[in-house]
PDB file of C-alpha atoms and ligand atoms in Angstrom:
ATOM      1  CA  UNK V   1       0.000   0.000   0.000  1.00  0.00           C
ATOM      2  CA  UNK V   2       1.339   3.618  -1.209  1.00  0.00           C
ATOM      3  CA  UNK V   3       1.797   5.928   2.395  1.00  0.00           C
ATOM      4  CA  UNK V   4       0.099   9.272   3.014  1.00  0.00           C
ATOM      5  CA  UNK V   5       1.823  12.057   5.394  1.00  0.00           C
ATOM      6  CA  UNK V   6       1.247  15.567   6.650  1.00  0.00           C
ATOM      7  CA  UNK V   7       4.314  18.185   6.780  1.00  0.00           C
ATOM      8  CA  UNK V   8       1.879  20.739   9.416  1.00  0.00           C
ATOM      9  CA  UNK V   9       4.434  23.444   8.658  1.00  0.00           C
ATOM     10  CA  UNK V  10       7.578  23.806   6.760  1.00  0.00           C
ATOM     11  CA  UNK V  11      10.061  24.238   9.525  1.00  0.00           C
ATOM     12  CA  UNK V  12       9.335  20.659   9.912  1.00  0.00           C
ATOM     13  CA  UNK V  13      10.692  19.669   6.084  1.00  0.00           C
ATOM     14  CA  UNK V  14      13.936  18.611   7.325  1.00  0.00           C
ATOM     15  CA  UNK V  15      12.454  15.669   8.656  1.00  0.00           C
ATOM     16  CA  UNK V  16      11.013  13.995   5.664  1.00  0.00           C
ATOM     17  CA  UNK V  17      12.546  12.289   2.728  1.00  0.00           C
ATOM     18  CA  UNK V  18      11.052  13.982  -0.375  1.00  0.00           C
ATOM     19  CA  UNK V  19      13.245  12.595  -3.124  1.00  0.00           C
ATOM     20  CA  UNK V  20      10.766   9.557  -3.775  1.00  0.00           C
ATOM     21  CA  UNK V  21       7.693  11.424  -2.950  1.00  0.00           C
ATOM     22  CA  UNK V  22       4.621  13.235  -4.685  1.00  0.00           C
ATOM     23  CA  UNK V  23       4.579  16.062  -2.742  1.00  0.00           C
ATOM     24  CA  UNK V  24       1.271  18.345  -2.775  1.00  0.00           C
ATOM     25  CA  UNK V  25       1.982  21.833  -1.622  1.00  0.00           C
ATOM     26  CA  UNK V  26      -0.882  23.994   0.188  1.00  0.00           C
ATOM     27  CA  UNK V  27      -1.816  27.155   1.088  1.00  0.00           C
ATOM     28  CA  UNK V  28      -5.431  27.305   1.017  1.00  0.00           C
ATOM     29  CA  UNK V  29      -5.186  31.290   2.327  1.00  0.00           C
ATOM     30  CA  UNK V  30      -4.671  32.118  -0.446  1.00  0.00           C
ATOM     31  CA  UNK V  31      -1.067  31.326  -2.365  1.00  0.00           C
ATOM     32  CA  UNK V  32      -2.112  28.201  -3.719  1.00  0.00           C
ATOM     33  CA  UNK V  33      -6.066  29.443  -4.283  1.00  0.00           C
ATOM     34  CA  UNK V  34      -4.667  31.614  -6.011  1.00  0.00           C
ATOM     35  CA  UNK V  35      -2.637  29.859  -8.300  1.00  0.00           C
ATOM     36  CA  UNK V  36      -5.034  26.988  -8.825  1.00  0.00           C
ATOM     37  CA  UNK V  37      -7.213  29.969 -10.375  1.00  0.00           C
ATOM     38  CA  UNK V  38      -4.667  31.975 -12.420  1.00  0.00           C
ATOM     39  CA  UNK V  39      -4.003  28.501 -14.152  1.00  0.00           C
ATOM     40  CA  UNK V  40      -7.678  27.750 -14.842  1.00  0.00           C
ATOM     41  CA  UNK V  41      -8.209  30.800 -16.213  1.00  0.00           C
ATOM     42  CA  UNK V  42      -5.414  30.574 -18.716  1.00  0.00           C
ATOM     43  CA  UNK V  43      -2.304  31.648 -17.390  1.00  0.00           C
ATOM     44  CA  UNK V  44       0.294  30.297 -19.365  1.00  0.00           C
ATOM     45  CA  UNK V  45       2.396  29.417 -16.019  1.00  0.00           C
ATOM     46  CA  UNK V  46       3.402  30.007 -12.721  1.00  0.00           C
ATOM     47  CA  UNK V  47       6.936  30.669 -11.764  1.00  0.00           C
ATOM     48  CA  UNK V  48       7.071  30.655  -7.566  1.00  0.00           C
ATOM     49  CA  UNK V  49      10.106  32.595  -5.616  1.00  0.00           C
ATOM     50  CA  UNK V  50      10.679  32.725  -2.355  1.00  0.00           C
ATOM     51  CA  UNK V  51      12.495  35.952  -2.407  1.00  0.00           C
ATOM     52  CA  UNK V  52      10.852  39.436  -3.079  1.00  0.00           C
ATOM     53  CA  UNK V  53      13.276  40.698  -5.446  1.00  0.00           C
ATOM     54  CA  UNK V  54      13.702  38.015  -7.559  1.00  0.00           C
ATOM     55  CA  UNK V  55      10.294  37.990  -8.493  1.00  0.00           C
ATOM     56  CA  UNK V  56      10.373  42.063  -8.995  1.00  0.00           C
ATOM     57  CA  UNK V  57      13.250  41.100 -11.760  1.00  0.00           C
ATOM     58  CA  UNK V  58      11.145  39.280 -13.834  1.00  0.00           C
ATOM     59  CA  UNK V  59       8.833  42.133 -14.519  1.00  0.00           C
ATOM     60  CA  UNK V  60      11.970  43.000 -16.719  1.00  0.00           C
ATOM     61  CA  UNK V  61      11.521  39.627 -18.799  1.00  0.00           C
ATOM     62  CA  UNK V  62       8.371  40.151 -19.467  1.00  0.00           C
ATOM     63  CA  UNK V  63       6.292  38.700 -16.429  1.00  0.00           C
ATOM     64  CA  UNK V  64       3.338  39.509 -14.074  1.00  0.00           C
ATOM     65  CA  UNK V  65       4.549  39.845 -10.814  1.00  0.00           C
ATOM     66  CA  UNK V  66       1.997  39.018  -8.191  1.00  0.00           C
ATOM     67  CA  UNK V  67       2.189  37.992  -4.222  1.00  0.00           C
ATOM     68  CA  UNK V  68       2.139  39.460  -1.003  1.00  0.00           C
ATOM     69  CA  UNK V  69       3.868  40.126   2.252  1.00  0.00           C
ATOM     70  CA  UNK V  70       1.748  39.788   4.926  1.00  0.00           C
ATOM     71  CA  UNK V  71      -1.512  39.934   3.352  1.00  0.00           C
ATOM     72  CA  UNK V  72      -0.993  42.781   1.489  1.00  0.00           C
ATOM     73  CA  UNK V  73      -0.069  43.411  -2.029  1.00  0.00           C
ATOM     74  CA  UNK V  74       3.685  44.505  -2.432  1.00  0.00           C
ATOM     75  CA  UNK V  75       4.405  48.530  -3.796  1.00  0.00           C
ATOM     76  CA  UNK V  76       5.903  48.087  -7.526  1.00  0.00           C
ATOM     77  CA  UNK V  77       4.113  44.917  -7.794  1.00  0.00           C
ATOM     78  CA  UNK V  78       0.490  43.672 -10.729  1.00  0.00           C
ATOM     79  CA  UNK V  79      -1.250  41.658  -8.959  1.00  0.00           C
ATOM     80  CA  UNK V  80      -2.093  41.165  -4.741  1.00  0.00           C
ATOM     81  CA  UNK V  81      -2.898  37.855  -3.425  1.00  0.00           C
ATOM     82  CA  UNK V  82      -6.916  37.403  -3.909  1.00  0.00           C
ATOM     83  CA  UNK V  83      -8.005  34.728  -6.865  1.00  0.00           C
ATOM     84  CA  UNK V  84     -10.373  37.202  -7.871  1.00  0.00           C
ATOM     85  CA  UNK V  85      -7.737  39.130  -9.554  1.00  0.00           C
ATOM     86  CA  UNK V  86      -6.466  36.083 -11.122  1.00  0.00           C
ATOM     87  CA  UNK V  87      -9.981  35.287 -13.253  1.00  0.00           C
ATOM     88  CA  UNK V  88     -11.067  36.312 -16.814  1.00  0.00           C
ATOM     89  CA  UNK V  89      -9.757  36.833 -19.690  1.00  0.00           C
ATOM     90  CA  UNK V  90      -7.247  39.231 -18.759  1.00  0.00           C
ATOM     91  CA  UNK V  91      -5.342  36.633 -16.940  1.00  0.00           C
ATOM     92  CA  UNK V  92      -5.054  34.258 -20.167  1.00  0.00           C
ATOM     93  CA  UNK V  93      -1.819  33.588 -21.578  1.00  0.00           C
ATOM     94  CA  UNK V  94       0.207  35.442 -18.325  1.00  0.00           C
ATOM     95  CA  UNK V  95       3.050  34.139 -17.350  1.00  0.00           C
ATOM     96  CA  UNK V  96       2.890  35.185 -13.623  1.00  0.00           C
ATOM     97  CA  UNK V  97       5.948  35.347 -10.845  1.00  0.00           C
ATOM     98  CA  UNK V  98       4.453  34.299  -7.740  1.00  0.00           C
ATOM     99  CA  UNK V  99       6.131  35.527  -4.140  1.00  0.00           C
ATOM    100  CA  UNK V 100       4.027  35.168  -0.798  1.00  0.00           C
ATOM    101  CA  UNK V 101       4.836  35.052   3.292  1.00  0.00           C
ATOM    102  CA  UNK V 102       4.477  31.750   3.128  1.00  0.00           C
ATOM    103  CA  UNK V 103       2.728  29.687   0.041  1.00  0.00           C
ATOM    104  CA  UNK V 104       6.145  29.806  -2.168  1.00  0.00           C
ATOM    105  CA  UNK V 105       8.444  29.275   0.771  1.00  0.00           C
ATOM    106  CA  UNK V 106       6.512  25.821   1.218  1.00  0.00           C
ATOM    107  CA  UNK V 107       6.694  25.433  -2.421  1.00  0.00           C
ATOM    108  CA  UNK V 108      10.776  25.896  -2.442  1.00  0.00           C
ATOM    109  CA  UNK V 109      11.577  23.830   0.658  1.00  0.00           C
ATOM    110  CA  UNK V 110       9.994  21.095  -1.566  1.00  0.00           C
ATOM    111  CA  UNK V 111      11.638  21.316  -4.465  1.00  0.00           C
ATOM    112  CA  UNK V 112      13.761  18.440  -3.928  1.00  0.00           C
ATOM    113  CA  UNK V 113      10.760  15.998  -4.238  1.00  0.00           C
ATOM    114  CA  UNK V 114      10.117  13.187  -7.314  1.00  0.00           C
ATOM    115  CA  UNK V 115       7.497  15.664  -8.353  1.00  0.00           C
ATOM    116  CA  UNK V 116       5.386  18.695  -6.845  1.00  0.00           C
ATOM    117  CA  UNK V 117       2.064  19.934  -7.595  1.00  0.00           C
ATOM    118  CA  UNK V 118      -0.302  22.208  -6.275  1.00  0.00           C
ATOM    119  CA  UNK V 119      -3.810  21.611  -3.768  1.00  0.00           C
ATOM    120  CA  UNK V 120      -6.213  23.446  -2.794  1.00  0.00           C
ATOM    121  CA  UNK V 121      -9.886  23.206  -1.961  1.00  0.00           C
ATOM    122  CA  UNK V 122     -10.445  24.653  -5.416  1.00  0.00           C
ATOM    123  CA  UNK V 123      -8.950  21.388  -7.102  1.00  0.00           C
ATOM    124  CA  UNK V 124      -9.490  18.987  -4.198  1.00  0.00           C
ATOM    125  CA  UNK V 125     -10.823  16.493  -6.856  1.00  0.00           C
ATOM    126  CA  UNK V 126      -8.361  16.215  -8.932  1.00  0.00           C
ATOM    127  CA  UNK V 127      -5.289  16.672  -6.062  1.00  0.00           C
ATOM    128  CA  UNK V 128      -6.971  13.292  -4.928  1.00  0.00           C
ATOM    129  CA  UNK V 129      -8.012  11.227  -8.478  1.00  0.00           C
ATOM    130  CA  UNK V 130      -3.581  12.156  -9.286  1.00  0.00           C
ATOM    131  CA  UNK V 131      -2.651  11.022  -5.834  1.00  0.00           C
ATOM    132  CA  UNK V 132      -4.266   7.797  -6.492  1.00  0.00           C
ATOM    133  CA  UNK V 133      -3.944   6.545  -9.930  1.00  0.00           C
ATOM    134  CA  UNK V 134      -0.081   7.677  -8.883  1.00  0.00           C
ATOM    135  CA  UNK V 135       2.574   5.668  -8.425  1.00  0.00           C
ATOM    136  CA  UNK V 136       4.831   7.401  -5.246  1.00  0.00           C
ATOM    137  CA  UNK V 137       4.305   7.749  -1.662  1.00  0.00           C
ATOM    138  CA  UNK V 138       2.820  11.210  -0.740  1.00  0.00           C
ATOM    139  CA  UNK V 139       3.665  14.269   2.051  1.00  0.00           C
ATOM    140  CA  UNK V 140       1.075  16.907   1.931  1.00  0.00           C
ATOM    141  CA  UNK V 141       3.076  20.303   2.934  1.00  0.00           C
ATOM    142  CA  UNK V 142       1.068  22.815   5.177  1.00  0.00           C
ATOM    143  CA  UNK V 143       2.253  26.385   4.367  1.00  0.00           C
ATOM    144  CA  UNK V 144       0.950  27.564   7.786  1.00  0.00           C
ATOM    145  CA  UNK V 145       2.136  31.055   8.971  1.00  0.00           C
ATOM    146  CA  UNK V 146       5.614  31.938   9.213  1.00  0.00           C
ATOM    147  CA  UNK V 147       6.408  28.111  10.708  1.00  0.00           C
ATOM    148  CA  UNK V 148       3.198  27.673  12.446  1.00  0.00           C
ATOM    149  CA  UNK V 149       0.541  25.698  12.069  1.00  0.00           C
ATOM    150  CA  UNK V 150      -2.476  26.893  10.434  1.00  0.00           C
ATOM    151  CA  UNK V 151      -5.907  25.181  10.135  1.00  0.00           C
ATOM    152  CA  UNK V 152      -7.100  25.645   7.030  1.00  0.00           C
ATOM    153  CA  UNK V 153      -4.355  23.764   5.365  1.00  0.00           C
ATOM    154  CA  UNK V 154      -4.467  20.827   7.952  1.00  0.00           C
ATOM    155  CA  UNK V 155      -8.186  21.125   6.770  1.00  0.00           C
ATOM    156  CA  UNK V 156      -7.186  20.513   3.658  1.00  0.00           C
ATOM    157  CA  UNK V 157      -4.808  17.942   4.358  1.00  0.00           C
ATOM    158  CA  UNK V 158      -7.290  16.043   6.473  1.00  0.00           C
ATOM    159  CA  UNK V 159      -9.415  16.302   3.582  1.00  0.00           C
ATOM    160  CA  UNK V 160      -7.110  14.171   0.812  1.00  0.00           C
ATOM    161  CA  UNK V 161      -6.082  11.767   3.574  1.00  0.00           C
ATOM    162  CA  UNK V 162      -9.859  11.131   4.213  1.00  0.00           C
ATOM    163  CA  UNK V 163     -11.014  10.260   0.554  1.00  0.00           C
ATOM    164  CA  UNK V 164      -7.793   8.436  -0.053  1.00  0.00           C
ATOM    165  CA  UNK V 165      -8.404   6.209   3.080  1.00  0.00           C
ATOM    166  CA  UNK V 166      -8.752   3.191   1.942  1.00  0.00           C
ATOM    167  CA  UNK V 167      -5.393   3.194  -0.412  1.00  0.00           C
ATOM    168  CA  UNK V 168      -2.917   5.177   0.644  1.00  0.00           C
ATOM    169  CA  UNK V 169      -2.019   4.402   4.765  1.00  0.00           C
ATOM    170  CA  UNK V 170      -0.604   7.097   7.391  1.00  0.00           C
ATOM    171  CA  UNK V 171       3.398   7.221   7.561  1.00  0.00           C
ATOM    172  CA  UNK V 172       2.286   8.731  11.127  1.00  0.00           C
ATOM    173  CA  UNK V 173      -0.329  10.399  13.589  1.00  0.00           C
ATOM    174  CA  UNK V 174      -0.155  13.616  11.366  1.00  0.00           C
ATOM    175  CA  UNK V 175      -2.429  12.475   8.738  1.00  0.00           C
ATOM    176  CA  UNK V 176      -4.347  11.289  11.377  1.00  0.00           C
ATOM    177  CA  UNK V 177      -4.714  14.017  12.969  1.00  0.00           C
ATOM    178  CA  UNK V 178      -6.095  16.081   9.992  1.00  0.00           C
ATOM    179  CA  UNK V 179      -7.847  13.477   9.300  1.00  0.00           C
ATOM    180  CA  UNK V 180      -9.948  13.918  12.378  1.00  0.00           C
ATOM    181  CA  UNK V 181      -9.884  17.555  12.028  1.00  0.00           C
ATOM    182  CA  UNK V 182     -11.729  17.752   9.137  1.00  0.00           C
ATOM    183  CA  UNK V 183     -13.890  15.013  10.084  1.00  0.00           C
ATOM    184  CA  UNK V 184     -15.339  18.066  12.468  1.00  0.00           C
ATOM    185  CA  UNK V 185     -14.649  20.345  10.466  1.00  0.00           C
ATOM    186  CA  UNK V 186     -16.449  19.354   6.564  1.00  0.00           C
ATOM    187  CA  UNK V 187     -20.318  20.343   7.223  1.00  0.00           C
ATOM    188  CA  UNK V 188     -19.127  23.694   7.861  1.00  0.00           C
ATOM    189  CA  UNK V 189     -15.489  25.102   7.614  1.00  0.00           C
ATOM    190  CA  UNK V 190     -16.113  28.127   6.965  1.00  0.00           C
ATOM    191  CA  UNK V 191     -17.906  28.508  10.716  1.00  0.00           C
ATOM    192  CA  UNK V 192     -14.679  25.842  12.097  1.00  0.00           C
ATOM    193  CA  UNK V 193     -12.862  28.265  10.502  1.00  0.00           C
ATOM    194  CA  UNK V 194     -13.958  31.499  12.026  1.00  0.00           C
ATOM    195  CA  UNK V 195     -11.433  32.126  14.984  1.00  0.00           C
ATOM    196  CA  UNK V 196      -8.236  30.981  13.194  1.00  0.00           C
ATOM    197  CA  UNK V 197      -5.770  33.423  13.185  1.00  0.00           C
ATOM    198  CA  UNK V 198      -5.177  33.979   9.049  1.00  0.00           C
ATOM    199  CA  UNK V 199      -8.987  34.294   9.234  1.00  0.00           C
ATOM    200  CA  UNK V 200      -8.584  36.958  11.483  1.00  0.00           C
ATOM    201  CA  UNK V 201      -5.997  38.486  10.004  1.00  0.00           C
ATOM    202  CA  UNK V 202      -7.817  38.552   6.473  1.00  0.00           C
ATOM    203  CA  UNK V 203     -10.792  39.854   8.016  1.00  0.00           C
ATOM    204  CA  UNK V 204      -8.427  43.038   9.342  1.00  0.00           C
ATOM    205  CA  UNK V 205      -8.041  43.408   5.474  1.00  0.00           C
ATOM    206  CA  UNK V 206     -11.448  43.383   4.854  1.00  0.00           C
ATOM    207  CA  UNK V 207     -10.856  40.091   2.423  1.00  0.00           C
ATOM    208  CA  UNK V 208     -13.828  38.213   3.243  1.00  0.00           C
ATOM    209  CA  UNK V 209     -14.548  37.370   0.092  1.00  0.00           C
ATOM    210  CA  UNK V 210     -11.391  35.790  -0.617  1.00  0.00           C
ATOM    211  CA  UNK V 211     -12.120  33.459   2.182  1.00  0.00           C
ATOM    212  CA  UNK V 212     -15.473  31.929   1.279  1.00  0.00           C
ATOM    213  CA  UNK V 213     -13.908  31.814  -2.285  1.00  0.00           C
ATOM    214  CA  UNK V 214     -11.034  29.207  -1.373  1.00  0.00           C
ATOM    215  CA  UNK V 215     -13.131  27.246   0.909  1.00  0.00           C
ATOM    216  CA  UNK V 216     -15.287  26.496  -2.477  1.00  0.00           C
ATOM    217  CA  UNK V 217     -15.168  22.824  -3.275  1.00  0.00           C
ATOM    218  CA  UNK V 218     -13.952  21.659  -6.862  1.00  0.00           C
ATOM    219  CA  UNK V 219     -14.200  24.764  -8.612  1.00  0.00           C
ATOM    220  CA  UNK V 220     -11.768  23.808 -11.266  1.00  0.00           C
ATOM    221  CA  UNK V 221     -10.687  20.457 -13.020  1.00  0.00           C
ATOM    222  CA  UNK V 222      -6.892  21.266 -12.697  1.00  0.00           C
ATOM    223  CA  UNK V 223      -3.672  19.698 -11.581  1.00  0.00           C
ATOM    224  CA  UNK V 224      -1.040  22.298 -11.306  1.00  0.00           C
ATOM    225  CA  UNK V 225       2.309  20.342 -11.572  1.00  0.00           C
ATOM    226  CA  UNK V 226       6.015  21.688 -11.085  1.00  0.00           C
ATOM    227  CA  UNK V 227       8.070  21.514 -14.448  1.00  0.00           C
ATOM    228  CA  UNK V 228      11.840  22.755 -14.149  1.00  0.00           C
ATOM    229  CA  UNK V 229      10.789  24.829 -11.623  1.00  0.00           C
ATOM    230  CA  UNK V 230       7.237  26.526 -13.390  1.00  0.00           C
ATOM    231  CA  UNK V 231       4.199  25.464 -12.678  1.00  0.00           C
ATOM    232  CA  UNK V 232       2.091  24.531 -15.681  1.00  0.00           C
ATOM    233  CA  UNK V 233      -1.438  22.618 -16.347  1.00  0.00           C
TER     234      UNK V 233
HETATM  235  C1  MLT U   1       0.839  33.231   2.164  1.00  0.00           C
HETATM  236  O1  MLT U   1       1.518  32.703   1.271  1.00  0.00           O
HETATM  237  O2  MLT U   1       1.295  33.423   3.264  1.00  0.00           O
HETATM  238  C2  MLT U   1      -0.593  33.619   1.986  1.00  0.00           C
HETATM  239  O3  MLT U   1      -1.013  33.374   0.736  1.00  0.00           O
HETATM  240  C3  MLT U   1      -0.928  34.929   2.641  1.00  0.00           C
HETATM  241  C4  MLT U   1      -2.147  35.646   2.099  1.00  0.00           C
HETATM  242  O4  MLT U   1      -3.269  35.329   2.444  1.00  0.00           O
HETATM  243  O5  MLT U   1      -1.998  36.570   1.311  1.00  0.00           O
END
C-alpha cells in the first residue's frame, strides 16, 4: 500500500525524505487558491520565488509579478494575493511570478521531491483522483504562517487523507490528525474556521470574500504540476 503524510508546517521539512515522494503543496489562504485559479483561467504558467526581489526582476523579462507580504499586495508589484484578480480573460496567456509570506516558501523547501504539484480546496478532486492513480508515496506540505501551524491547510490535508483512506495508509499520527480535524470540520469550515488566526488576520483586510472563495469545493478540473521549476497545467 502507497503511504500518506502531513508536513503541518515547513520548519518541519527537514524531517522527511522527499526525493521519492509526490509532494502536494498547500496554502489554502490564499497562495495556492490563487494559483489553482490563475491557471484555470489561462495563465500560461506560474513561476514561484521565495524571495521578493527576484520575483520584482522578472517584470523586466516580461512577467506579471503578483504575491504578497503579509496579506498585502507589495508597492511596484500587478497583482495582490486574492483569486479574484487572477480570473477572466485578462489573466489568459500570463506568465505570472508568484512571491508570498508563506505559500512559495513551502513550495521551495519542496523542491527536492520526485514531483510537486499544487492543492487546494479549489482542485481537491483532482489533487486526490492524481494522488491515487499515482505511483509514489505522498507528504502533503502545510504552508501555515511563518512556521506555524495553520488550520485551514491541515483542513485541507485532512481532507485528501480522508477520501484516499482506503489506499494510501498514514506514515504517522499527522495524517491522522487532519484526518480527524476535518472530520469536524467538513459540514461547515467556513464557521470551524472562524477564529483561526489567518482568518482573522484577512478579516483586518477586509478580504472576506477571498475566504469563502477558497473554501469552495472543486471549482476547477486542474492539476497544477512543477516543471523545471514553473508550474504549468
Ligand atoms: C501566504 O503565502 O502566506 C498567503 O497566501 C498569505 C495571504 O493570504 O496573502
Amino acid at each position: 500500500m502507497k503511504t500518506i503524510d502531513v508536513c503541518l508546517s515547513p520548519e518541519l521539512m527537514h524531517l522527511y525524505e522527499v526525493r521519492s515522494r509526490t509532494v502536494v503543496v498547500v496554502d489554502i489562504l490564499r497562495a495556492t487558491s490563487c494559483m489553482v485559479t490563475a491557471l484555470a483561467h489561462g495563465a500560461e504558467s506560474i513561476t514561484p520565488f521565495a524571495k521578493l526581489e527576484e520575483c520584482l526582476n522578472m517584470k523586466s523579462k516580461g512577467y506579471i509579478t503578483s504575491g504578497e507580504r503579509d496579506g498585502k499586495k507589495v508597492d511596484g508589484f500587478d497583482k495582490g494575493n486574492s483569486p479574484f484578480e487572477y480570473m477572466g480573460d485578462q489573466v489568459h496567456g500570463l506568465k505570472i511570478a508568484f512571491t508570498t509570506t508563506n505559500g512559495t516558501q513551502a513550495i521551495e523547501k519542496s523542491k527536492n521531491a520526485k514531483e510537486v504539484i499544487i492543492g487546494s480546496f479549489l482542485n481537491l478532486s483532482s489533487v486526490v483522483k492524481y494522488l491515487l492513480l499515482g505511483e509514489n508515496n505522498v507528504l502533503i506540505v502545510c504552508a501555515g504562517w511563518k512556521g506555524r501551524i495553520n488550520l485551514e491547510d491541515t483542513l485541507f490535508a485532512g481532507a485528501v487523507v480522508e477520501k484516499l483512506k482506503d489506499y494510501l495508509g498514514p506514515d504517522c499520527d499527522a495524517p491522522l490528525a487532519a484526518r480527524h480535524l476535518y472530520n469536524l470540520a467538513k459540514e461547515d469550515m467556513a464557521q470551524f474556521l472562524n477564529n483561526s488566526s489567518h482568518v482573522k488576520r484577512l478579516n483586518r483586510l477586509n478580504i472576506y470574500r477571498d475566504f469563502e472563495f477558497c473554501l469552495s469545493v472543486d471549482q476547477y478540473k486542474i492539476l497544477p504540476r512543477l516543471q523545471n521549476g514553473v508550474f504549468v497545467v
